[in-house]
């Protein structure tokens, strides 16, 4: 329910946006009512954009404390209804990734973790720029419905334990407005504003535990490791102030995760993993198990991380995870047979190009950002929110960093529906791949854990 907050200050005087701008401009601390006023004003359009923009710039120049960030987060979340699963007697847990290339982990993770008897209401977004989006990947299954009314999300969580859906228009509407203004005023990079933006949507989702996957590297939102760590620390401490159980994994995104980049082929990879094919994409498999195990621990479902890992591996080998995935497809309007015969339903685009090694050596490095950009050129992603996605377009990496190659070995197959797109994608992908004489050092997927 929308909570209507008082728009009066403590002394009964009507609150004015100009006073809040001045207060922040002078580096003073704002209280809960004041943040409520700003968030409601943003959601309801009751103050002009120039005042909200000035306020955001003041917040950029005088960063909010953790407590202020939590207050702003809560205020933003309360500008729309909050999903309520309090009558469901299970821990409720979700994860949020700051986004990357080939990061289709959520697709396998949500049904897998739900097998352990925890509720997973997983709200995701669409791809933009070089990063992919879970909703687009889900929609590579024909008729899979991601626009689900709150009542039906609740029912599905109660009966099945998992539902994967898109952000509704009324969920934390203040964020949509404030994000658009930040984008236009050079204030996106403010860490407290990023934290409030991310967490307002997660807080509104009604979970009690949240795992953050904060990536670093060329394909990540935060490219530098120290910046990712600082963001993760603030996300975790703010989430805790909001009463959520939270921890963050700092994970590698200098190179793409797994073998698939695109929508139908990331879905194909997911299904193969859920079928128990550990060797197809070992880094992707590891990401799913590690993320899932931490989710089980923070939700209180399992104390011991190693037992949690074993539990999840067991749900894959005994077929429960694939069964849960199949049922989820059915609940959400898709054809559950996709889970059994993915190659029949998840088709690659009709044109393809084999990218081959031009010399003997090792695959030294495949740049994540350039690979993601190549994916967009092929048609697998979008530069503007209104652009159409070609579900069959994308890249399959036959070789990954560390693999030995001979001249002429196929490193990747690229797919597109249009010859110009195929050409553009192939040219850019060529810049992403480095063949080296020496074998590169292996990298760690999970760099550290912030609790
Ligand atoms: N993702 C969000 O949802 N908000 C931000 O501000 C940045 C990344």
Short mmCIF file of C-alpha atoms and ligand atoms in Angstrom, two decimals:
data_model
loop_
_atom_site.label_atom_id
_atom_site.label_comp_id
_atom_site.label_asym_id
_atom_site.label_seq_id
_atom_site.Cartn_x
_atom_site.Cartn_y
_atom_site.Cartn_z
CA UNK A 1 0.00 0.00 0.00
CA UNK A 2 1.14 3.53 -0.68
CA UNK A 3 1.97 5.16 2.62
CA UNK A 4 1.10 8.83 2.58
CA UNK A 5 3.71 10.57 4.67
CA UNK A 6 3.28 13.94 6.36
CA UNK A 7 4.72 16.73 4.27
CA UNK A 8 5.21 18.95 7.31
CA UNK A 9 8.35 19.46 9.33
CA UNK A 10 8.47 18.78 13.10
CA UNK A 11 7.20 22.23 14.11
CA UNK A 12 4.11 21.93 11.89
CA UNK A 13 5.60 24.27 9.24
CA UNK A 14 4.99 23.09 5.68
CA UNK A 15 8.15 21.59 4.22
CA UNK A 16 9.69 23.32 1.20
CA UNK A 17 12.06 21.78 -1.31
CA UNK A 18 14.22 24.90 -1.34
CA UNK A 19 14.97 24.47 2.38
CA UNK A 20 16.04 20.84 1.87
CA UNK A 21 18.30 21.81 -1.04
CA UNK A 22 19.95 24.48 1.10
CA UNK A 23 20.33 22.11 4.04
CA UNK A 24 22.12 19.53 1.87
CA UNK A 25 24.07 22.19 -0.01
CA UNK A 26 25.47 23.25 3.39
CA UNK A 27 26.40 19.65 4.23
CA UNK A 28 23.78 19.15 6.94
CA UNK A 29 22.04 15.89 7.76
CA UNK A 30 18.46 15.20 6.67
CA UNK A 31 15.91 13.25 8.69
CA UNK A 32 13.31 10.61 7.73
CA UNK A 33 10.47 13.11 7.09
CA UNK A 34 12.70 15.19 4.86
CA UNK A 35 13.73 12.21 2.73
CA UNK A 36 10.08 11.13 2.57
CA UNK A 37 9.21 14.58 1.28
CA UNK A 38 11.83 14.36 -1.48
CA UNK A 39 10.88 10.81 -2.51
CA UNK A 40 7.14 11.55 -2.59
CA UNK A 41 7.81 14.74 -4.54
CA UNK A 42 9.84 12.76 -7.08
CA UNK A 43 7.17 10.06 -7.43
CA UNK A 44 4.19 12.43 -7.58
CA UNK A 45 5.79 15.22 -9.59
CA UNK A 46 4.93 17.85 -6.99
CA UNK A 47 8.23 19.75 -7.23
CA UNK A 48 9.94 20.84 -10.44
CA UNK A 49 12.77 18.80 -11.97
CA UNK A 50 15.24 21.67 -11.49
CA UNK A 51 14.80 21.51 -7.71
CA UNK A 52 15.12 17.72 -7.59
CA UNK A 53 18.21 18.02 -9.80
CA UNK A 54 19.74 20.64 -7.51
CA UNK A 55 19.05 18.37 -4.55
CA UNK A 56 20.75 15.43 -6.29
CA UNK A 57 23.81 17.58 -7.03
CA UNK A 58 23.94 18.66 -3.37
CA UNK A 59 23.85 14.95 -2.40
CA UNK A 60 26.63 14.28 -4.90
CA UNK A 61 28.84 17.00 -3.41
CA UNK A 62 28.02 16.11 0.22
CA UNK A 63 27.64 12.31 0.14
CA UNK A 64 24.89 10.88 2.33
CA UNK A 65 25.92 8.91 5.41
CA UNK A 66 24.92 5.24 5.67
CA UNK A 67 22.00 6.21 7.91
CA UNK A 68 20.81 8.90 5.49
CA UNK A 69 21.19 6.46 2.60
CA UNK A 70 19.00 3.94 4.44
CA UNK A 71 16.39 6.63 5.11
CA UNK A 72 16.36 7.70 1.45
CA UNK A 73 16.15 4.03 0.36
CA UNK A 74 13.15 3.39 2.61
CA UNK A 75 11.48 6.61 1.52
CA UNK A 76 11.94 5.69 -2.15
CA UNK A 77 10.64 2.15 -1.58
CA UNK A 78 7.57 3.56 0.16
CA UNK A 79 6.56 5.64 -2.85
CA UNK A 80 4.93 2.47 -4.20
CA UNK A 81 3.41 -0.69 -2.77
CA UNK A 82 5.76 -3.23 -1.18
CA UNK A 83 5.30 -6.91 -1.99
CA UNK A 84 4.22 -8.74 1.14
CA UNK A 85 5.06 -12.42 1.68
CA UNK A 86 4.87 -12.26 5.48
CA UNK A 87 2.17 -14.97 5.58
CA UNK A 88 4.48 -17.42 3.77
CA UNK A 89 6.39 -19.41 6.34
CA UNK A 90 9.73 -19.65 4.53
CA UNK A 91 12.82 -17.45 4.43
CA UNK A 92 12.53 -15.05 1.48
CA UNK A 93 15.76 -14.44 -0.39
CA UNK A 94 16.88 -12.78 -3.61
CA UNK A 95 20.15 -11.82 -5.23
CA UNK A 96 21.12 -8.76 -7.20
CA UNK A 97 23.98 -8.58 -9.65
CA UNK A 98 25.45 -5.26 -10.70
CA UNK A 99 25.46 -6.73 -14.21
CA UNK A 100 27.93 -8.18 -16.64
CA UNK A 101 28.49 -10.11 -19.85
CA UNK A 102 27.28 -13.72 -19.98
CA UNK A 103 25.89 -13.30 -16.47
CA UNK A 104 22.77 -15.44 -16.83
CA UNK A 105 23.31 -16.86 -13.34
CA UNK A 106 19.85 -15.84 -12.09
CA UNK A 107 18.16 -18.12 -14.63
CA UNK A 108 19.57 -21.25 -13.02
CA UNK A 109 19.89 -19.86 -9.52
CA UNK A 110 16.28 -18.96 -8.75
CA UNK A 111 14.74 -22.43 -9.36
CA UNK A 112 17.79 -24.17 -7.86
CA UNK A 113 17.76 -22.25 -4.57
CA UNK A 114 13.97 -22.65 -4.30
CA UNK A 115 14.51 -26.44 -4.18
CA UNK A 116 15.94 -25.94 -0.68
CA UNK A 117 12.58 -24.73 0.66
CA UNK A 118 13.31 -21.00 0.59
CA UNK A 119 11.11 -18.53 -1.26
CA UNK A 120 12.75 -16.74 -4.17
CA UNK A 121 10.76 -13.80 -5.49
CA UNK A 122 13.27 -12.67 -8.10
CA UNK A 123 12.71 -9.31 -9.70
CA UNK A 124 15.01 -8.58 -12.62
CA UNK A 125 15.63 -6.04 -15.33
CA UNK A 126 16.32 -5.79 -19.04
CA UNK A 127 19.67 -5.52 -20.76
CA UNK A 128 21.07 -2.14 -21.71
CA UNK A 129 24.37 -1.30 -23.38
CA UNK A 130 26.94 -4.07 -23.17
CA UNK A 131 25.25 -5.89 -20.27
CA UNK A 132 22.48 -8.42 -20.71
CA UNK A 133 19.24 -8.61 -18.74
CA UNK A 134 17.51 -11.58 -17.12
CA UNK A 135 14.07 -10.60 -18.41
CA UNK A 136 15.23 -10.67 -22.04
CA UNK A 137 16.82 -14.06 -21.50
CA UNK A 138 13.62 -15.43 -19.96
CA UNK A 139 11.64 -14.11 -22.91
CA UNK A 140 13.73 -16.20 -25.26
CA UNK A 141 11.27 -18.91 -24.11
CA UNK A 142 8.18 -18.22 -26.21
CA UNK A 143 5.21 -16.88 -24.19
CA UNK A 144 7.16 -16.78 -20.91
CA UNK A 145 5.34 -14.03 -18.99
CA UNK A 146 7.36 -11.68 -16.82
CA UNK A 147 4.67 -9.03 -16.23
CA UNK A 148 2.90 -10.64 -13.30
CA UNK A 149 0.43 -8.94 -10.94
CA UNK A 150 1.43 -8.92 -7.25
CA UNK A 151 -1.39 -11.31 -6.31
CA UNK A 152 -0.19 -13.94 -8.77
CA UNK A 153 3.46 -13.52 -7.73
CA UNK A 154 2.30 -14.22 -4.18
CA UNK A 155 0.36 -17.32 -5.25
CA UNK A 156 3.24 -18.70 -7.28
CA UNK A 157 5.70 -18.13 -4.42
CA UNK A 158 3.32 -19.86 -2.02
CA UNK A 159 2.83 -22.91 -4.27
CA UNK A 160 6.14 -23.19 -6.12
CA UNK A 161 8.61 -21.14 -4.07
CA UNK A 162 9.96 -19.20 -7.05
CA UNK A 163 8.77 -16.53 -9.43
CA UNK A 164 10.89 -14.48 -11.86
CA UNK A 165 9.30 -11.20 -12.83
CA UNK A 166 9.92 -7.66 -14.05
CA UNK A 167 9.74 -4.43 -12.11
CA UNK A 168 6.19 -3.10 -12.21
CA UNK A 169 5.60 0.61 -12.91
CA UNK A 170 4.39 1.27 -9.37
CA UNK A 171 7.36 -0.38 -7.62
CA UNK A 172 9.56 2.37 -6.09
CA UNK A 173 8.44 4.95 -8.68
CA UNK A 174 10.67 7.63 -7.10
CA UNK A 175 13.70 5.69 -8.36
CA UNK A 176 12.62 5.93 -11.98
CA UNK A 177 12.31 9.71 -11.72
CA UNK A 178 15.47 10.26 -9.70
CA UNK A 179 17.52 7.93 -11.91
CA UNK A 180 16.43 9.80 -15.06
CA UNK A 181 17.45 13.10 -13.45
CA UNK A 182 20.79 11.68 -12.27
CA UNK A 183 21.45 10.49 -15.78
CA UNK A 184 20.91 14.01 -17.10
CA UNK A 185 22.79 15.88 -14.36
CA UNK A 186 26.09 14.00 -13.98
CA UNK A 187 25.12 12.55 -10.60
CA UNK A 188 24.83 8.84 -11.47
CA UNK A 189 28.24 8.11 -9.93
CA UNK A 190 27.29 9.10 -6.38
CA UNK A 191 27.76 5.91 -4.36
CA UNK A 192 24.97 6.60 -1.80
CA UNK A 193 22.56 7.42 -4.65
CA UNK A 194 23.50 4.18 -6.45
CA UNK A 195 22.95 2.24 -3.22
CA UNK A 196 19.56 3.88 -2.57
CA UNK A 197 18.51 3.24 -6.15
CA UNK A 198 19.43 -0.46 -6.10
CA UNK A 199 18.17 -1.19 -2.61
CA UNK A 200 14.87 0.73 -2.89
CA UNK A 201 13.74 -1.77 -5.53
CA UNK A 202 14.99 -4.78 -3.56
CA UNK A 203 13.48 -3.52 -0.28
CA UNK A 204 10.12 -3.07 -2.04
CA UNK A 205 10.31 -6.71 -3.12
CA UNK A 206 9.52 -7.93 0.40
CA UNK A 207 12.50 -10.26 0.95
CA UNK A 208 14.32 -10.66 4.26
CA UNK A 209 17.71 -11.66 2.82
CA UNK A 210 19.62 -10.32 -0.13
CA UNK A 211 22.83 -11.49 -1.73
CA UNK A 212 24.70 -8.86 -3.72
CA UNK A 213 26.95 -9.91 -6.58
CA UNK A 214 29.15 -6.87 -7.13
CA UNK A 215 31.30 -7.31 -10.19
CA UNK A 216 34.57 -5.66 -11.12
CA UNK A 217 36.45 -5.54 -14.43
CA UNK A 218 35.95 -4.21 -17.93
CA UNK A 219 32.41 -5.58 -18.33
CA UNK A 220 31.22 -4.42 -14.91
CA UNK A 221 29.37 -1.32 -13.73
CA UNK A 222 32.36 -0.62 -11.46
CA UNK A 223 35.49 -1.41 -13.43
CA UNK A 224 38.03 -1.01 -10.62
CA UNK A 225 38.25 -3.51 -7.77
CA UNK A 226 38.53 -0.86 -4.98
CA UNK A 227 35.39 0.91 -6.31
CA UNK A 228 33.46 -2.38 -6.36
CA UNK A 229 34.54 -3.09 -2.80
CA UNK A 230 33.44 0.35 -1.60
CA UNK A 231 30.08 -0.07 -3.33
CA UNK A 232 29.66 -3.56 -1.86
CA UNK A 233 30.51 -2.33 1.65
CA UNK A 234 27.95 0.43 1.44
CA UNK A 235 25.29 -1.88 -0.04
CA UNK A 236 25.78 -4.38 2.77
CA UNK A 237 25.80 -1.86 5.61
CA UNK A 238 22.78 0.02 4.25
CA UNK A 239 20.83 -3.21 3.65
CA UNK A 240 21.56 -4.22 7.25
CA UNK A 241 20.26 -0.86 8.52
CA UNK A 242 17.07 -1.68 6.61
CA UNK A 243 16.81 -4.97 8.52
CA UNK A 244 17.87 -7.24 5.63
CA UNK A 245 20.35 -10.11 6.02
CA UNK A 246 22.91 -9.23 3.43
CA UNK A 247 26.36 -10.05 2.17
CA UNK A 248 28.16 -9.30 -1.06
CA UNK A 249 30.40 -11.38 -3.30
CA UNK A 250 32.98 -9.41 -5.24
CA UNK A 251 33.26 -11.27 -8.55
CA UNK A 252 35.39 -11.14 -11.68
CA UNK A 253 33.98 -9.54 -14.84
CA UNK A 254 37.06 -8.66 -16.89
CA UNK A 255 36.11 -11.52 -19.21
CA UNK A 256 32.66 -12.95 -19.99
CA UNK A 257 31.17 -15.51 -17.63
CA UNK A 258 30.44 -18.94 -19.11
CA UNK A 259 30.36 -19.74 -22.81
CA UNK A 260 27.20 -17.98 -23.92
CA UNK A 261 26.55 -14.30 -24.61
CA UNK A 262 23.06 -13.55 -25.86
CA UNK A 263 19.57 -14.63 -24.89
CA UNK A 264 18.51 -17.98 -26.36
CA UNK A 265 22.05 -19.35 -26.02
CA UNK A 266 22.38 -18.22 -22.37
CA UNK A 267 19.07 -19.97 -21.72
CA UNK A 268 20.40 -23.08 -23.47
CA UNK A 269 23.53 -23.01 -21.28
CA UNK A 270 21.35 -22.66 -18.15
CA UNK A 271 19.26 -25.67 -19.05
CA UNK A 272 22.34 -27.79 -19.74
CA UNK A 273 23.73 -26.79 -16.33
CA UNK A 274 20.43 -27.67 -14.62
CA UNK A 275 20.55 -31.00 -16.43
CA UNK A 276 23.87 -31.64 -14.68
CA UNK A 277 26.42 -30.78 -17.35
CA UNK A 278 29.13 -29.40 -15.03
CA UNK A 279 31.83 -29.35 -17.69
CA UNK A 280 30.04 -27.25 -20.29
CA UNK A 281 30.91 -23.96 -18.56
CA UNK A 282 32.74 -24.61 -15.27
CA UNK A 283 33.00 -20.91 -14.30
CA UNK A 284 29.26 -20.43 -14.82
CA UNK A 285 28.52 -23.58 -12.80
CA UNK A 286 30.77 -22.33 -10.01
CA UNK A 287 29.04 -18.92 -10.03
CA UNK A 288 25.62 -20.58 -9.68
CA UNK A 289 26.68 -22.87 -6.82
CA UNK A 290 28.66 -20.19 -4.93
CA UNK A 291 25.94 -17.57 -5.19
CA UNK A 292 23.25 -20.07 -4.26
CA UNK A 293 25.19 -21.41 -1.28
CA UNK A 294 25.64 -17.90 0.15
CA UNK A 295 21.92 -17.26 -0.36
CA UNK A 296 21.08 -20.35 1.68
CA UNK A 297 23.45 -19.25 4.44
CA UNK A 298 22.23 -15.65 4.75
CA UNK A 299 18.60 -16.79 4.67
CA UNK A 300 19.30 -19.07 7.65
CA UNK A 301 18.36 -22.20 5.68
CA UNK A 302 21.82 -23.73 6.16
CA UNK A 303 24.59 -22.63 8.53
CA UNK A 304 27.49 -24.31 6.80
CA UNK A 305 28.58 -23.00 3.41
CA UNK A 306 30.06 -26.28 2.29
CA UNK A 307 26.88 -28.18 3.19
CA UNK A 308 24.90 -25.57 1.28
CA UNK A 309 27.09 -26.14 -1.80
CA UNK A 310 26.58 -29.91 -1.53
CA UNK A 311 22.84 -29.48 -1.05
CA UNK A 312 22.59 -27.44 -4.27
CA UNK A 313 24.78 -29.83 -6.26
CA UNK A 314 22.47 -32.61 -5.05
CA UNK A 315 19.38 -30.79 -6.38
CA UNK A 316 21.03 -30.68 -9.80
CA UNK A 317 22.11 -34.31 -9.86
CA UNK A 318 18.78 -35.70 -8.59
CA UNK A 319 16.81 -33.68 -11.18
CA UNK A 320 14.91 -31.45 -8.68
CA UNK A 321 16.36 -28.23 -10.07
CA UNK A 322 15.34 -29.00 -13.64
CA UNK A 323 11.88 -30.06 -12.41
CA UNK A 324 11.48 -26.75 -10.56
CA UNK A 325 12.61 -24.86 -13.65
CA UNK A 326 10.14 -26.78 -15.82
CA UNK A 327 7.30 -26.01 -13.40
CA UNK A 328 8.26 -22.34 -13.32
CA UNK A 329 8.07 -22.16 -17.12
CA UNK A 330 4.61 -23.74 -16.97
CA UNK A 331 3.37 -21.37 -14.26
CA UNK A 332 4.57 -18.41 -16.29
CA UNK A 333 2.93 -19.38 -19.57
CA UNK A 334 5.81 -21.00 -21.48
CA UNK A 335 6.16 -24.49 -22.89
CA UNK A 336 7.85 -26.64 -20.19
CA UNK A 337 9.25 -29.01 -22.85
CA UNK A 338 11.88 -26.31 -23.54
CA UNK A 339 13.62 -27.64 -20.42
CA UNK A 340 13.90 -31.11 -22.01
CA UNK A 341 14.75 -30.24 -25.59
CA UNK A 342 16.38 -26.81 -25.48
CA UNK A 343 18.09 -27.26 -28.87
CA UNK A 344 14.67 -27.63 -30.51
CA UNK A 345 13.17 -24.46 -29.01
CA UNK A 346 16.12 -22.12 -28.41
CA UNK A 347 17.41 -21.57 -31.91
CA UNK A 348 20.42 -19.52 -32.89
CA UNK A 349 19.98 -16.83 -35.54
CA UNK A 350 20.37 -18.18 -39.10
CA UNK A 351 23.65 -16.48 -40.05
CA UNK A 352 26.84 -17.50 -38.34
CA UNK A 353 30.54 -16.71 -38.43
CA UNK A 354 33.35 -18.79 -36.99
CA UNK A 355 36.00 -16.64 -35.38
CA UNK A 356 39.30 -18.53 -35.71
CA UNK A 357 42.73 -18.23 -34.11
CA UNK A 358 45.17 -16.52 -36.48
CA UNK A 359 48.18 -18.11 -34.78
CA UNK A 360 49.25 -20.84 -32.40
CA UNK A 361 49.33 -20.05 -28.68
CA UNK A 362 46.84 -19.57 -25.88
CA UNK A 363 43.67 -17.59 -25.56
CA UNK A 364 45.21 -14.95 -23.32
CA UNK A 365 42.25 -12.69 -22.72
CA UNK A 366 38.72 -12.05 -24.00
CA UNK A 367 37.59 -8.57 -23.03
CA UNK A 368 34.13 -8.60 -21.45
CA UNK A 369 33.05 -5.13 -22.45
CA UNK A 370 34.06 -5.52 -26.11
CA UNK A 371 32.36 -8.94 -26.20
CA UNK A 372 29.19 -7.41 -24.75
CA UNK A 373 29.34 -4.57 -27.27
CA UNK A 374 29.84 -7.10 -30.07
CA UNK A 375 26.73 -8.89 -28.78
CA UNK A 376 24.74 -5.66 -29.08
CA UNK A 377 25.97 -5.17 -32.67
CA UNK A 378 24.89 -8.72 -33.50
CA UNK A 379 21.39 -7.88 -32.22
CA UNK A 380 21.48 -9.64 -28.82
CA UNK A 381 21.28 -6.41 -26.81
CA UNK A 382 20.10 -2.86 -27.02
CA UNK A 383 21.53 0.65 -26.85
CA UNK A 384 18.18 2.30 -26.12
CA UNK A 385 15.41 0.80 -24.01
CA UNK A 386 13.01 0.84 -26.99
CA UNK A 387 15.34 -1.23 -29.27
CA UNK A 388 14.16 -4.72 -30.28
CA UNK A 389 16.13 -7.79 -29.20
CA UNK A 390 17.00 -10.66 -31.55
CA UNK A 391 16.83 -13.63 -29.17
CA UNK A 392 18.84 -15.90 -31.47
CA UNK A 393 21.75 -13.47 -31.90
CA UNK A 394 24.86 -13.83 -29.76
CA UNK A 395 28.21 -15.48 -29.24
CA UNK A 396 29.21 -18.98 -28.17
CA UNK A 397 32.74 -19.17 -26.78
CA UNK A 398 34.27 -22.54 -27.67
CA UNK A 399 37.54 -21.43 -26.08
CA UNK A 400 38.16 -19.42 -22.95
CA UNK A 401 41.25 -17.78 -21.46
CA UNK A 402 43.93 -20.38 -20.79
CA UNK A 403 42.90 -22.74 -23.59
CA UNK A 404 45.64 -23.71 -26.06
CA UNK A 405 44.86 -23.04 -29.73
CA UNK A 406 46.38 -23.90 -33.10
CA UNK A 407 46.10 -21.59 -36.07
CA UNK A 408 42.57 -22.02 -37.52
CA UNK A 409 40.93 -23.35 -34.33
CA UNK A 410 37.45 -21.91 -33.80
CA UNK A 411 37.46 -19.65 -30.75
CA UNK A 412 33.84 -18.54 -31.01
CA UNK A 413 30.77 -18.79 -33.21
CA UNK A 414 28.85 -15.55 -33.71
CA UNK A 415 25.15 -15.51 -34.68
CA UNK A 416 23.03 -12.76 -36.26
CA UNK A 417 20.00 -12.43 -38.51
CA UNK A 418 21.47 -9.68 -40.66
CA UNK A 419 24.77 -9.86 -42.60
CA UNK A 420 25.73 -6.26 -41.72
CA UNK A 421 25.20 -6.97 -38.03
CA UNK A 422 27.23 -10.17 -38.31
CA UNK A 423 30.09 -8.28 -39.96
CA UNK A 424 30.05 -5.45 -37.38
CA UNK A 425 29.86 -7.88 -34.45
CA UNK A 426 32.70 -10.01 -35.83
CA UNK A 427 34.96 -6.98 -36.33
CA UNK A 428 34.46 -5.79 -32.78
CA UNK A 429 34.76 -9.27 -31.27
CA UNK A 430 38.13 -9.53 -33.06
CA UNK A 431 39.36 -6.65 -30.89
CA UNK A 432 38.23 -8.44 -27.71
CA UNK A 433 40.38 -11.55 -28.21
CA UNK A 434 44.13 -11.70 -27.47
CA UNK A 435 46.20 -14.75 -28.39
CA UNK A 436 49.37 -14.98 -26.32
CA UNK A 437 52.48 -17.14 -26.49
CA UNK A 438 52.41 -17.83 -22.75
CA UNK A 439 49.54 -19.41 -20.87
CA UNK A 440 47.73 -16.66 -18.87
CA UNK A 441 47.45 -16.90 -15.09
CA UNK A 442 44.09 -18.35 -14.00
CA UNK A 443 41.70 -15.91 -12.34
CA UNK A 444 39.52 -16.36 -9.28
CA UNK A 445 35.80 -15.98 -9.86
CA UNK A 446 34.98 -14.86 -6.32
CA UNK A 447 37.57 -12.32 -5.22
CA UNK A 448 36.21 -11.68 -1.73
CA UNK A 449 33.15 -11.69 0.46
CA UNK A 450 31.87 -8.61 2.24
CA UNK A 451 29.75 -9.37 5.31
N1 LIG B 1 21.67 0.26 -10.97
C1 LIG B 1 20.57 0.86 -10.43
O1 LIG B 1 19.51 0.27 -10.30
N2 LIG B 1 20.72 2.13 -10.02
C2 LIG B 1 21.87 2.83 -10.12
O2 LIG B 1 21.92 3.96 -9.70
C3 LIG B 1 22.97 2.19 -10.70
C4 LIG B 1 22.85 0.89 -11.11
#
